[in-house]
Short mmCIF file of C-alpha atoms and ligand atoms in Angstrom, two decimals:
data_model
loop_
_atom_site.label_atom_id
_atom_site.label_comp_id
_atom_site.label_asym_id
_atom_site.label_seq_id
_atom_site.Cartn_x
_atom_site.Cartn_y
_atom_site.Cartn_z
CA MET X 1 -2.93 -9.07 -21.50
CA VAL X 2 -5.48 -11.41 -19.93
CA ALA X 3 -8.16 -12.63 -22.32
CA PRO X 4 -11.55 -13.50 -20.91
CA GLY X 5 -11.47 -17.20 -20.31
CA VAL X 6 -11.33 -20.28 -18.31
CA HIS X 7 -8.64 -19.11 -15.85
CA MET X 8 -11.18 -16.72 -14.36
CA SER X 9 -13.36 -19.61 -13.28
CA PRO X 10 -11.65 -20.32 -9.94
CA ILE X 11 -11.86 -16.63 -9.01
CA LEU X 12 -15.51 -16.31 -10.01
CA LYS X 13 -16.36 -19.39 -8.02
CA LEU X 14 -14.81 -17.79 -4.93
CA PHE X 15 -17.36 -15.00 -5.40
CA GLY X 16 -20.14 -17.57 -5.75
CA VAL X 17 -20.60 -16.84 -9.47
CA MET X 18 -20.99 -19.75 -11.94
CA PRO X 19 -18.85 -18.71 -14.95
CA SER X 20 -20.79 -20.90 -17.40
CA ASN X 21 -23.90 -18.78 -16.81
CA TYR X 22 -22.25 -15.59 -18.12
CA ILE X 23 -20.88 -14.03 -21.25
CA ILE X 24 -17.53 -12.49 -20.31
CA GLU X 25 -16.01 -9.64 -22.34
CA ARG X 26 -13.24 -7.14 -21.82
CA ILE X 27 -14.34 -3.57 -21.29
CA GLY X 28 -12.88 -0.17 -20.50
CA SER X 29 -10.03 1.91 -21.78
CA GLY X 30 -7.99 2.00 -18.54
CA HIS X 31 -4.21 1.72 -18.76
CA ILE X 32 -3.68 -0.08 -15.48
CA HIS X 33 -6.17 -2.80 -14.52
CA GLN X 34 -7.90 -5.38 -16.66
CA THR X 35 -11.67 -5.10 -16.56
CA PHE X 36 -14.38 -7.46 -17.76
CA ARG X 37 -18.14 -7.34 -17.98
CA LEU X 38 -20.20 -10.39 -17.10
CA THR X 39 -23.61 -10.53 -18.69
CA GLY X 40 -26.17 -13.07 -17.53
CA LYS X 41 -28.92 -13.30 -14.97
CA ASN X 42 -27.20 -10.51 -13.03
CA ASN X 43 -24.60 -8.20 -14.54
CA PHE X 44 -21.19 -7.74 -12.94
CA VAL X 45 -17.87 -6.03 -13.52
CA LEU X 46 -14.85 -8.18 -12.73
CA GLN X 47 -11.45 -6.56 -12.35
CA ARG X 48 -7.91 -7.83 -12.02
CA VAL X 49 -5.96 -5.28 -9.99
CA ASN X 50 -2.49 -4.36 -11.26
CA LYS X 51 -0.32 -5.42 -8.32
CA ASP X 52 2.80 -3.80 -9.76
CA VAL X 53 1.11 -0.40 -9.60
CA PHE X 54 -0.91 -0.92 -6.42
CA LYS X 55 1.70 -2.59 -4.26
CA GLU X 56 -0.58 -2.68 -1.25
CA PRO X 57 -4.00 -3.59 -2.68
CA ASP X 58 -5.53 -3.94 0.78
CA ALA X 59 -5.09 -0.18 1.24
CA ILE X 60 -7.63 0.35 -1.56
CA ALA X 61 -10.19 -1.83 0.18
CA SER X 62 -9.53 -0.19 3.53
CA ASN X 63 -9.95 3.37 2.16
CA ILE X 64 -13.17 2.48 0.38
CA ARG X 65 -14.52 0.86 3.52
CA ILE X 66 -13.80 3.95 5.66
CA ALA X 67 -15.39 6.24 3.05
CA SER X 68 -18.42 4.05 2.54
CA GLU X 69 -19.07 3.76 6.27
CA PHE X 70 -18.84 7.55 6.68
CA LEU X 71 -21.13 8.19 3.71
CA ARG X 72 -23.65 5.58 4.86
CA ILE X 73 -24.00 7.41 8.19
CA HIS X 74 -23.90 11.03 7.01
CA PHE X 75 -25.28 10.86 3.45
CA PRO X 76 -27.36 7.68 3.35
CA GLU X 77 -29.00 8.60 0.03
CA TYR X 78 -25.63 8.82 -1.78
CA SER X 79 -24.93 5.91 -4.09
CA PHE X 80 -21.31 4.93 -3.50
CA LEU X 81 -19.89 1.99 -5.41
CA THR X 82 -18.50 -0.78 -3.25
CA CYS X 83 -17.38 -4.21 -4.30
CA ILE X 84 -19.19 -7.48 -3.69
CA GLN X 85 -17.70 -9.59 -0.95
CA SER X 86 -16.56 -13.09 -1.80
CA ALA X 87 -18.20 -16.15 -0.27
CA SER X 88 -15.62 -16.02 2.53
CA GLY X 89 -16.29 -12.32 3.18
CA LYS X 90 -13.27 -10.78 1.43
CA ASP X 91 -13.23 -7.66 -0.78
CA MET X 92 -10.58 -9.22 -3.04
CA GLU X 93 -9.54 -12.74 -3.91
CA TYR X 94 -6.04 -13.59 -5.11
CA ASP X 95 -5.27 -15.84 -8.12
CA ALA X 96 -2.40 -18.32 -8.41
CA GLU X 97 -0.09 -15.60 -9.76
CA GLY X 98 -0.79 -13.34 -6.81
CA TYR X 99 -3.10 -10.88 -8.61
CA PRO X 100 -6.05 -9.58 -6.59
CA TRP X 101 -9.48 -9.69 -8.26
CA ARG X 102 -12.62 -7.74 -7.36
CA LEU X 103 -16.24 -8.05 -8.37
CA PHE X 104 -18.68 -5.12 -8.64
CA PRO X 105 -22.37 -4.97 -9.38
CA PHE X 106 -22.99 -3.45 -12.82
CA THR X 107 -25.20 -0.42 -12.21
CA PRO X 108 -28.20 -1.08 -14.47
CA ASN X 109 -29.16 1.32 -17.25
CA THR X 110 -25.94 3.33 -17.05
CA VAL X 111 -23.24 4.16 -19.58
CA THR X 112 -19.79 5.69 -19.46
CA MET X 113 -18.39 7.97 -22.15
CA ASP X 114 -14.86 8.64 -23.33
CA TYR X 115 -15.49 12.21 -24.46
CA VAL X 116 -17.55 15.12 -23.20
CA SER X 117 -19.98 16.11 -25.95
CA THR X 118 -21.95 18.87 -24.26
CA PRO X 119 -21.43 21.51 -21.55
CA GLN X 120 -24.32 19.86 -19.67
CA GLN X 121 -22.34 16.62 -19.37
CA ALA X 122 -19.32 18.57 -18.12
CA TYR X 123 -21.43 20.35 -15.52
CA GLY X 124 -23.03 17.11 -14.31
CA ALA X 125 -19.81 15.12 -14.12
CA ALA X 126 -17.91 17.90 -12.36
CA ALA X 127 -20.74 18.33 -9.85
CA GLU X 128 -20.64 14.57 -9.24
CA PHE X 129 -16.90 14.59 -8.42
CA GLY X 130 -17.30 17.78 -6.39
CA ARG X 131 -20.12 16.21 -4.40
CA LEU X 132 -17.94 13.27 -3.41
CA THR X 133 -15.24 15.59 -2.03
CA ARG X 134 -17.83 17.72 -0.27
CA TYR X 135 -19.52 14.73 1.33
CA LEU X 136 -16.12 13.51 2.54
CA ASP X 137 -15.14 16.96 3.81
CA ARG X 138 -15.38 15.97 7.47
CA VAL X 139 -14.05 12.43 7.25
CA GLU X 140 -10.82 11.85 9.16
CA VAL X 141 -8.16 12.18 6.44
CA GLY X 142 -5.48 10.54 8.62
CA ARG X 143 -7.32 7.21 8.54
CA PHE X 144 -6.78 6.89 4.79
CA LYS X 145 -3.65 5.40 3.24
CA GLU X 146 -1.95 6.50 0.05
CA THR X 147 -2.68 3.62 -2.33
CA ILE X 148 0.11 4.92 -4.57
CA PRO X 149 2.59 6.99 -2.55
CA ARG X 150 2.95 10.61 -3.70
CA PHE X 151 0.77 9.80 -6.72
CA HIS X 152 0.15 13.35 -7.90
CA ASP X 153 3.15 14.98 -6.28
CA LEU X 154 4.54 17.06 -9.13
CA VAL X 155 7.96 17.27 -7.45
CA LEU X 156 8.25 13.47 -7.43
CA ARG X 157 7.08 13.22 -11.05
CA GLN X 158 9.69 15.77 -12.10
CA GLN X 159 12.37 13.74 -10.29
CA GLN X 160 11.22 10.54 -11.98
CA PHE X 161 11.34 12.31 -15.34
CA GLU X 162 14.90 13.46 -14.60
CA GLU X 163 15.84 9.88 -13.70
CA ALA X 164 14.34 8.61 -16.96
CA LEU X 165 16.34 11.19 -18.91
CA LYS X 166 19.52 9.50 -17.71
CA VAL X 167 18.58 6.26 -19.49
CA ARG X 168 17.17 7.76 -22.66
CA GLY X 169 18.41 6.01 -25.74
CA ASN X 170 16.87 7.75 -28.74
CA SER X 171 16.29 11.21 -30.04
CA ALA X 172 12.66 10.83 -31.14
CA ALA X 173 11.69 12.36 -27.82
CA GLU X 174 13.94 15.44 -27.93
CA ALA X 175 11.21 17.95 -28.78
CA CYS X 176 8.99 16.64 -25.99
CA ILE X 177 11.89 16.62 -23.52
CA THR X 178 12.61 20.27 -24.32
CA ALA X 179 8.93 21.19 -23.92
CA CYS X 180 8.75 19.39 -20.57
CA LYS X 181 11.80 21.26 -19.31
CA ARG X 182 10.41 24.56 -20.53
CA ALA X 183 7.40 24.01 -18.29
CA TYR X 184 9.48 23.46 -15.13
CA PRO X 185 8.22 26.75 -13.63
CA LEU X 186 4.92 24.91 -13.00
CA VAL X 187 6.81 22.74 -10.50
CA GLY X 188 7.92 25.93 -8.74
CA THR X 189 4.33 27.13 -8.49
CA TYR X 190 3.28 23.74 -7.14
CA LYS X 191 6.03 23.81 -4.50
CA GLN X 192 4.94 27.28 -3.40
CA LEU X 193 1.32 26.22 -3.06
CA ILE X 194 2.24 23.22 -0.94
CA ALA X 195 4.90 24.95 1.15
CA GLY X 196 2.58 27.91 1.74
CA ARG X 197 -0.10 25.51 3.00
CA SER X 198 -2.58 27.12 0.63
CA LEU X 199 -4.29 23.82 -0.08
CA ARG X 200 -6.01 21.61 2.47
CA LEU X 201 -5.34 17.90 2.41
CA ARG X 202 -8.69 16.30 1.58
CA ILE X 203 -9.99 12.97 0.40
CA VAL X 204 -10.08 13.27 -3.36
CA HIS X 205 -10.78 10.84 -6.19
CA ASN X 206 -7.51 11.37 -8.08
CA ASP X 207 -8.74 9.96 -11.40
CA THR X 208 -11.58 12.24 -12.47
CA LYS X 209 -11.57 11.38 -16.15
CA ILE X 210 -14.94 11.66 -17.82
CA ASN X 211 -15.09 7.88 -18.27
CA ASN X 212 -15.11 7.43 -14.51
CA VAL X 213 -18.61 8.92 -14.27
CA LEU X 214 -21.74 6.85 -14.76
CA PHE X 215 -24.56 8.46 -16.73
CA ASP X 216 -28.15 7.25 -16.72
CA LYS X 217 -28.91 5.86 -20.19
CA THR X 218 -32.43 7.24 -20.23
CA THR X 219 -32.16 10.64 -18.59
CA GLY X 220 -28.50 11.51 -19.27
CA GLU X 221 -28.19 12.51 -15.59
CA THR X 222 -25.07 11.44 -13.70
CA ALA X 223 -25.50 8.33 -11.56
CA GLY X 224 -22.26 8.26 -9.55
CA VAL X 225 -18.53 7.87 -9.94
CA ILE X 226 -16.44 4.73 -10.39
CA ASP X 227 -12.77 3.70 -10.16
CA LEU X 228 -12.14 4.46 -6.50
CA ASP X 229 -8.65 2.94 -6.29
CA THR X 230 -7.01 6.29 -5.74
CA LEU X 231 -9.63 7.71 -3.39
CA MET X 232 -7.10 8.98 -0.86
CA PRO X 233 -5.56 12.09 0.65
CA GLY X 234 -4.74 14.76 -1.92
CA TYR X 235 -5.53 18.30 -3.02
CA PHE X 236 -8.62 19.52 -4.84
CA ILE X 237 -6.46 20.68 -7.77
CA TYR X 238 -5.81 17.01 -8.61
CA ASP X 239 -9.52 16.38 -9.21
CA LEU X 240 -10.39 19.69 -10.79
CA GLY X 241 -7.25 19.58 -12.91
CA ASP X 242 -7.85 16.10 -14.29
CA MET X 243 -11.34 17.18 -15.29
CA VAL X 244 -9.97 20.17 -17.15
CA ARG X 245 -7.42 17.86 -18.81
CA THR X 246 -9.99 15.33 -19.99
CA PHE X 247 -13.14 17.44 -20.52
CA VAL X 248 -12.16 20.60 -22.40
CA CYS X 249 -10.59 18.92 -25.41
CA PRO X 250 -12.80 17.04 -27.90
CA VAL X 251 -10.16 14.33 -28.49
CA SER X 252 -8.42 12.00 -26.04
CA GLU X 253 -4.78 11.73 -24.98
CA GLU X 254 -4.34 9.10 -27.75
CA GLU X 255 -4.91 11.60 -30.57
CA LYS X 256 -1.89 12.01 -32.87
CA ASP X 257 -3.25 14.94 -34.89
CA LEU X 258 -2.34 17.84 -32.66
CA SER X 259 -4.48 20.28 -34.66
CA LYS X 260 -7.52 18.58 -33.13
CA ILE X 261 -6.42 19.62 -29.64
CA ILE X 262 -8.52 22.66 -28.87
CA PHE X 263 -9.96 24.35 -25.80
CA ARG X 264 -13.75 24.40 -25.57
CA LYS X 265 -14.46 27.40 -23.38
CA ASP X 266 -18.15 26.53 -22.97
CA VAL X 267 -17.15 23.12 -21.62
CA TYR X 268 -14.58 24.65 -19.27
CA ASP X 269 -17.06 27.19 -17.93
CA ALA X 270 -19.64 24.45 -17.40
CA LEU X 271 -17.24 22.13 -15.61
CA LEU X 272 -16.09 24.89 -13.30
CA ALA X 273 -19.67 25.91 -12.57
CA GLY X 274 -20.62 22.28 -11.91
CA TYR X 275 -17.66 21.69 -9.59
CA LEU X 276 -18.23 24.94 -7.70
CA SER X 277 -21.95 24.21 -7.37
CA GLU X 278 -20.77 21.65 -4.81
CA MET X 279 -17.38 22.93 -3.71
CA ASN X 280 -17.57 26.73 -3.66
CA ASP X 281 -18.26 26.97 0.07
CA VAL X 282 -15.94 24.09 0.93
CA LEU X 283 -12.87 25.64 -0.68
CA SER X 284 -10.95 28.35 1.16
CA PRO X 285 -10.19 31.66 -0.61
CA ALA X 286 -6.56 30.48 -1.00
CA GLU X 287 -7.76 27.28 -2.65
CA ARG X 288 -10.10 29.19 -4.94
CA SER X 289 -7.21 31.28 -6.15
CA ALA X 290 -5.41 28.06 -7.20
CA ILE X 291 -8.25 27.13 -9.60
CA PRO X 292 -6.51 28.41 -12.77
CA PHE X 293 -3.41 26.33 -11.93
CA ALA X 294 -5.29 23.01 -11.63
CA GLY X 295 -5.72 22.08 -15.30
CA LYS X 296 -2.17 23.12 -16.19
CA MET X 297 -0.67 21.12 -13.35
CA MET X 298 -2.54 17.90 -14.11
CA THR X 299 -1.99 18.09 -17.86
CA TYR X 300 1.70 18.70 -17.24
CA ILE X 301 2.01 15.84 -14.76
CA MET X 302 0.57 13.46 -17.37
CA ALA X 303 3.03 14.72 -19.99
CA LEU X 304 5.90 14.05 -17.55
CA ARG X 305 4.54 10.62 -16.61
CA PHE X 306 3.93 9.47 -20.19
CA LEU X 307 7.30 10.76 -21.38
CA ALA X 308 9.21 9.25 -18.45
CA ASP X 309 7.52 5.91 -19.15
CA TYR X 310 8.47 6.11 -22.82
CA LEU X 311 12.09 6.93 -21.95
CA ARG X 312 12.40 4.09 -19.46
CA GLY X 313 10.99 1.56 -21.93
CA ASN X 314 7.22 1.58 -21.29
CA THR X 315 7.13 -0.26 -18.00
CA TYR X 316 3.99 1.36 -16.54
CA TYR X 317 1.20 2.21 -18.99
CA HIS X 318 -0.30 -0.41 -21.20
CA ILE X 319 0.67 0.26 -24.82
CA THR X 320 -0.40 -1.27 -28.12
CA TYR X 321 2.41 0.24 -30.24
CA PRO X 322 5.97 1.28 -29.29
CA GLU X 323 5.62 5.06 -29.67
CA GLN X 324 2.29 5.29 -27.86
CA ASN X 325 3.58 6.92 -24.68
CA LEU X 326 5.51 9.47 -26.74
CA VAL X 327 2.34 10.25 -28.70
CA ARG X 328 0.47 10.68 -25.42
CA ALA X 329 3.18 12.98 -24.05
CA ALA X 330 3.20 15.15 -27.20
CA ASN X 331 -0.59 15.31 -27.05
CA GLN X 332 -0.56 16.44 -23.42
CA LEU X 333 2.13 19.03 -24.07
CA ARG X 334 0.03 20.54 -26.84
CA LEU X 335 -2.98 20.47 -24.54
CA LEU X 336 -0.93 22.23 -21.87
CA GLU X 337 -0.24 25.00 -24.39
CA VAL X 338 -3.88 25.47 -25.31
CA ILE X 339 -5.01 25.37 -21.68
CA SER X 340 -2.34 27.92 -20.72
CA GLU X 341 -3.43 30.20 -23.57
CA ASN X 342 -7.06 30.03 -22.47
CA ILE X 343 -6.92 30.07 -18.67
CA PRO X 344 -5.25 33.23 -17.41
CA GLY X 345 -3.42 33.24 -14.10
C1 GN1 I 1 -4.23 5.75 -15.52
O1 GN1 I 1 -5.80 3.14 -15.80
P1 GN1 I 1 -6.54 4.42 -15.78
O2 GN1 I 1 -6.89 4.85 -17.18
O3 GN1 I 1 -7.69 4.41 -14.84
C2 GN1 I 1 -3.55 6.45 -14.37
C3 GN1 I 1 -4.08 7.85 -14.21
C4 GN1 I 1 -3.95 8.61 -15.51
C5 GN1 I 1 -4.59 7.83 -16.64
C6 GN1 I 1 -4.31 8.48 -17.97
C7 GN1 I 1 -3.08 4.37 -11.28
O4 GN1 I 1 -5.58 5.57 -15.18
O5 GN1 I 1 -3.35 8.53 -13.22
O6 GN1 I 1 -4.55 9.86 -15.44
O7 GN1 I 1 -4.09 6.49 -16.71
N1 GN1 I 1 -3.75 5.67 -13.15
C8 GN1 I 1 -2.73 5.20 -12.45
O8 GN1 I 1 -5.22 8.02 -18.91
O9 GN1 I 1 -1.57 5.45 -12.73
MG1 MG I 2 -8.07 4.78 -12.85
#
């Protein structure tokens, strides 16, 4: 874990920022990168990119550049977050250990939230993510790279889970393993959707958690989306599904008390209405019929990913206690149950 400190100075200087003029503090609840807020004359967000997860960091910058150029031409009023270039004109600067760092402007008077409190927030956030996909509907998908190959490919995640099972060393995970296997039919449904070409490959955000939406502090309106590292080719179910996963339940994936995992129908209805307010005419009838599958698929993929990481010794997600990935997997498996009970089809 990197603490805010003096080692950031050389990086900040490359971006033309004098570290001594800023208060630097860690922010965010992400599992992958390390993110800091700089408060001073101007406000910035500084981020160290996880190079073990994003093995080709330049692909992130390239995708964002293609998207931002397209949006600037076709939707000039859209506020799309891009990073600040360093003094030598680069999107990222590398430190002595080979980690890339990026600097963003901090959008003034905005907040992020870790939980959806009202259906209005769900509607707004879902419309915001839907708008991004709609605006990018006619961009050339083939120009984008996969920043993490096969990131939300459920078939791959099932294979990785099976691999992790081979090295499992303890029985604490048995109940979760059984539950994951019981849900294997979801992989079959996913395969059918892909093989049947029901879903169009689009540019999607791929990390549509509620805390990746900026809200205006004063009006409560949405002010844009952040965390564009996985803006890349994918299917709409990845975005819609991750919203269902993170919006409908009043507690996060860290919650240990499974009785708190409930399905808020008003929030689900609002998120779907918000998403479709942008995407209804963009989606094909075949895509629209995959809507009920989205939340199940993305909740399940997170259960598989958390459990596989636990079984292989917690090499991927940042943890603060040894059982954390198992707790997350059990949480997501319970959420999968409540979503399946509440979304027919
Ligand atoms: C990771 O680091 P963060 O929180 O932005 C993960 C997402 C998961 C999420 C679960 C690159 O995102 O896919 O949904 O954790 N990102 C990556 O909280 O693996
Ligand atoms: Mg992310």
